[in-house]
Amino acid sequence: GIDRAAAERVLDGRPAGFVFLGLAAFLDDATLARALDAMYDAAPAGSRLVFDFDAMELASYPAALEMMGPAFHMREPERFADLLGRWVPTGDGVVPVARWRPDGAPEAVPDAFWGGIAEKAA
């Protein structure tokens, strides 16, 4: 777990940024929920979380899945926002990363990787 007293001393009530990339796919739903919940509890109001999820679209790429191993968790995009628990996605929402604020037209790639930014309300 997170040492909340240490987090409070370091952050001193200031909002923080949490990077949670490349992790959700290796956690089952219950463990993922506990991890995100612990970060939320330790985060001062106004903090943000950068996250990503791996979509079921990856099932079309068996060679990639083989590299990830049997504990790799793909999820349906409709579930992503709910998996964040109390973290609230920003206005950009949870989107395929190739469509995250593209400079011009997004690349034509599979929607296998989704992500976004969520925040703890002030």
PDB file of C-alpha atoms in Angstrom:
ATOM      1  CA  GLY A   1       0.000   0.000   0.000  1.00  0.00           C
ATOM      2  CA  ILE A   2       0.814   3.656  -0.030  1.00  0.00           C
ATOM      3  CA  ASP A   3       2.318   5.268   3.064  1.00  0.00           C
ATOM      4  CA  ARG A   4      -0.242   8.055   3.384  1.00  0.00           C
ATOM      5  CA  ALA A   5       1.680   9.919   6.099  1.00  0.00           C
ATOM      6  CA  ALA A   6       4.777  10.027   3.879  1.00  0.00           C
ATOM      7  CA  ALA A   7       2.683  11.126   0.898  1.00  0.00           C
ATOM      8  CA  GLU A   8       1.142  13.933   2.956  1.00  0.00           C
ATOM      9  CA  ARG A   9       4.605  15.125   4.109  1.00  0.00           C
ATOM     10  CA  VAL A  10       5.995  15.144   0.575  1.00  0.00           C
ATOM     11  CA  LEU A  11       2.961  16.597  -1.191  1.00  0.00           C
ATOM     12  CA  ASP A  12       2.005  19.007   1.599  1.00  0.00           C
ATOM     13  CA  GLY A  13      -1.517  19.317   0.179  1.00  0.00           C
ATOM     14  CA  ARG A  14      -0.288  20.275  -3.296  1.00  0.00           C
ATOM     15  CA  PRO A  15      -1.875  18.480  -6.271  1.00  0.00           C
ATOM     16  CA  ALA A  16       0.279  15.748  -7.766  1.00  0.00           C
ATOM     17  CA  GLY A  17       0.527  13.939 -11.059  1.00  0.00           C
ATOM     18  CA  PHE A  18       0.409  10.130 -11.041  1.00  0.00           C
ATOM     19  CA  VAL A  19       1.614   8.109 -14.025  1.00  0.00           C
ATOM     20  CA  PHE A  20      -0.103   4.729 -14.315  1.00  0.00           C
ATOM     21  CA  LEU A  21       0.959   3.555 -17.772  1.00  0.00           C
ATOM     22  CA  GLY A  22       1.597  -0.026 -18.845  1.00  0.00           C
ATOM     23  CA  LEU A  23       0.345  -1.424 -15.534  1.00  0.00           C
ATOM     24  CA  ALA A  24      -3.417  -2.069 -15.749  1.00  0.00           C
ATOM     25  CA  ALA A  25      -2.957  -4.949 -18.203  1.00  0.00           C
ATOM     26  CA  PHE A  26      -0.974  -6.878 -15.604  1.00  0.00           C
ATOM     27  CA  LEU A  27      -3.494  -6.455 -12.766  1.00  0.00           C
ATOM     28  CA  ASP A  28      -6.789  -8.267 -12.313  1.00  0.00           C
ATOM     29  CA  ASP A  29      -9.812  -6.037 -11.730  1.00  0.00           C
ATOM     30  CA  ALA A  30      -9.759  -6.311  -7.914  1.00  0.00           C
ATOM     31  CA  THR A  31      -6.040  -5.496  -7.659  1.00  0.00           C
ATOM     32  CA  LEU A  32      -6.414  -2.650 -10.147  1.00  0.00           C
ATOM     33  CA  ALA A  33      -9.297  -1.198  -8.126  1.00  0.00           C
ATOM     34  CA  ARG A  34      -7.288  -1.376  -4.885  1.00  0.00           C
ATOM     35  CA  ALA A  35      -4.240   0.283  -6.480  1.00  0.00           C
ATOM     36  CA  LEU A  36      -6.201   3.150  -8.012  1.00  0.00           C
ATOM     37  CA  ASP A  37      -8.218   3.591  -4.826  1.00  0.00           C
ATOM     38  CA  ALA A  38      -5.048   3.784  -2.705  1.00  0.00           C
ATOM     39  CA  MET A  39      -3.581   6.405  -5.044  1.00  0.00           C
ATOM     40  CA  TYR A  40      -6.825   8.375  -4.899  1.00  0.00           C
ATOM     41  CA  ASP A  41      -6.834   8.330  -1.099  1.00  0.00           C
ATOM     42  CA  ALA A  42      -3.211   9.526  -0.973  1.00  0.00           C
ATOM     43  CA  ALA A  43      -3.718  12.231  -3.604  1.00  0.00           C
ATOM     44  CA  PRO A  44      -4.526  15.802  -2.598  1.00  0.00           C
ATOM     45  CA  ALA A  45      -7.558  17.380  -4.288  1.00  0.00           C
ATOM     46  CA  GLY A  46      -6.775  18.576  -7.802  1.00  0.00           C
ATOM     47  CA  SER A  47      -4.318  15.741  -8.476  1.00  0.00           C
ATOM     48  CA  ARG A  48      -4.313  14.046 -11.866  1.00  0.00           C
ATOM     49  CA  LEU A  49      -3.771  10.484 -13.027  1.00  0.00           C
ATOM     50  CA  VAL A  50      -2.468   9.543 -16.476  1.00  0.00           C
ATOM     51  CA  PHE A  51      -3.561   5.995 -17.350  1.00  0.00           C
ATOM     52  CA  ASP A  52      -3.880   3.494 -20.158  1.00  0.00           C
ATOM     53  CA  PHE A  53      -5.758   0.259 -20.807  1.00  0.00           C
ATOM     54  CA  ASP A  54      -5.352  -2.516 -23.344  1.00  0.00           C
ATOM     55  CA  ALA A  55      -8.482  -3.285 -25.350  1.00  0.00           C
ATOM     56  CA  MET A  56      -9.828  -6.597 -26.613  1.00  0.00           C
ATOM     57  CA  GLU A  57      -8.654  -5.449 -30.070  1.00  0.00           C
ATOM     58  CA  LEU A  58      -5.262  -6.912 -29.093  1.00  0.00           C
ATOM     59  CA  ALA A  59      -6.736 -10.408 -29.368  1.00  0.00           C
ATOM     60  CA  SER A  60      -6.208  -9.987 -33.129  1.00  0.00           C
ATOM     61  CA  TYR A  61      -2.441 -10.001 -32.526  1.00  0.00           C
ATOM     62  CA  PRO A  62      -1.529 -13.403 -31.047  1.00  0.00           C
ATOM     63  CA  ALA A  63       2.227 -12.829 -31.378  1.00  0.00           C
ATOM     64  CA  ALA A  64       1.987  -9.703 -29.232  1.00  0.00           C
ATOM     65  CA  LEU A  65      -0.158 -11.492 -26.657  1.00  0.00           C
ATOM     66  CA  GLU A  66       2.296 -14.362 -26.473  1.00  0.00           C
ATOM     67  CA  MET A  67       5.021 -11.895 -25.439  1.00  0.00           C
ATOM     68  CA  MET A  68       2.793 -10.523 -22.667  1.00  0.00           C
ATOM     69  CA  GLY A  69       2.158 -13.845 -20.954  1.00  0.00           C
ATOM     70  CA  PRO A  70      -0.908 -15.472 -19.449  1.00  0.00           C
ATOM     71  CA  ALA A  71      -1.551 -12.808 -16.793  1.00  0.00           C
ATOM     72  CA  PHE A  72      -2.208 -10.119 -19.414  1.00  0.00           C
ATOM     73  CA  HIS A  73      -5.661  -8.499 -19.033  1.00  0.00           C
ATOM     74  CA  MET A  74      -7.455  -7.017 -22.011  1.00  0.00           C
ATOM     75  CA  ARG A  75     -10.730  -5.266 -21.329  1.00  0.00           C
ATOM     76  CA  GLU A  76     -13.726  -3.921 -23.229  1.00  0.00           C
ATOM     77  CA  PRO A  77     -13.470  -0.135 -23.770  1.00  0.00           C
ATOM     78  CA  GLU A  78     -16.960   0.366 -22.300  1.00  0.00           C
ATOM     79  CA  ARG A  79     -15.559  -0.718 -18.909  1.00  0.00           C
ATOM     80  CA  PHE A  80     -12.540   1.582 -18.784  1.00  0.00           C
ATOM     81  CA  ALA A  81     -14.171   4.612 -17.138  1.00  0.00           C
ATOM     82  CA  ASP A  82     -15.759   2.414 -14.445  1.00  0.00           C
ATOM     83  CA  LEU A  83     -12.405   0.755 -13.707  1.00  0.00           C
ATOM     84  CA  LEU A  84     -11.017   4.135 -12.638  1.00  0.00           C
ATOM     85  CA  GLY A  85     -13.163   4.082  -9.512  1.00  0.00           C
ATOM     86  CA  ARG A  86     -13.393   7.560  -7.956  1.00  0.00           C
ATOM     87  CA  TRP A  87     -10.937   9.104 -10.430  1.00  0.00           C
ATOM     88  CA  VAL A  88     -12.968  11.241 -12.875  1.00  0.00           C
ATOM     89  CA  PRO A  89     -11.846  11.377 -16.524  1.00  0.00           C
ATOM     90  CA  THR A  90     -11.218  14.886 -17.840  1.00  0.00           C
ATOM     91  CA  GLY A  91     -13.275  16.284 -20.713  1.00  0.00           C
ATOM     92  CA  ASP A  92     -11.128  14.407 -23.225  1.00  0.00           C
ATOM     93  CA  GLY A  93     -12.539  11.161 -21.835  1.00  0.00           C
ATOM     94  CA  VAL A  94     -11.019   7.719 -22.256  1.00  0.00           C
ATOM     95  CA  VAL A  95     -10.028   7.409 -25.907  1.00  0.00           C
ATOM     96  CA  PRO A  96      -7.791   5.367 -28.194  1.00  0.00           C
ATOM     97  CA  VAL A  97      -4.315   6.835 -27.709  1.00  0.00           C
ATOM     98  CA  ALA A  98      -3.889   7.372 -31.461  1.00  0.00           C
ATOM     99  CA  ARG A  99      -6.854   9.767 -31.254  1.00  0.00           C
ATOM    100  CA  TRP A 100      -5.587  11.678 -28.214  1.00  0.00           C
ATOM    101  CA  ARG A 101      -5.362  15.255 -29.426  1.00  0.00           C
ATOM    102  CA  PRO A 102      -3.814  14.321 -32.774  1.00  0.00           C
ATOM    103  CA  ASP A 103      -1.936  16.894 -34.789  1.00  0.00           C
ATOM    104  CA  GLY A 104      -3.986  16.473 -37.940  1.00  0.00           C
ATOM    105  CA  ALA A 105      -5.874  13.297 -38.814  1.00  0.00           C
ATOM    106  CA  PRO A 106      -5.239  10.389 -36.426  1.00  0.00           C
ATOM    107  CA  GLU A 107      -3.174   7.508 -37.719  1.00  0.00           C
ATOM    108  CA  ALA A 108      -5.084   4.528 -39.079  1.00  0.00           C
ATOM    109  CA  VAL A 109      -4.048   2.043 -36.393  1.00  0.00           C
ATOM    110  CA  PRO A 110      -6.104  -0.456 -34.382  1.00  0.00           C
ATOM    111  CA  ASP A 111      -7.843   0.927 -31.301  1.00  0.00           C
ATOM    112  CA  ALA A 112      -5.958  -1.487 -29.043  1.00  0.00           C
ATOM    113  CA  PHE A 113      -4.534   1.033 -26.573  1.00  0.00           C
ATOM    114  CA  TRP A 114      -6.786   3.466 -24.741  1.00  0.00           C
ATOM    115  CA  GLY A 115      -5.943   6.135 -22.234  1.00  0.00           C
ATOM    116  CA  GLY A 116      -6.603   9.498 -20.764  1.00  0.00           C
ATOM    117  CA  ILE A 117      -6.268  11.741 -17.777  1.00  0.00           C
ATOM    118  CA  ALA A 118      -8.451  11.588 -14.694  1.00  0.00           C
ATOM    119  CA  GLU A 119      -8.584  13.859 -11.695  1.00  0.00           C
ATOM    120  CA  LYS A 120      -9.499  13.982  -8.049  1.00  0.00           C
ATOM    121  CA  ALA A 121     -12.096  16.678  -7.558  1.00  0.00           C
ATOM    122  CA  ALA A 122     -11.009  19.763  -5.658  1.00  0.00           C
TER     123      ALA A 122
END
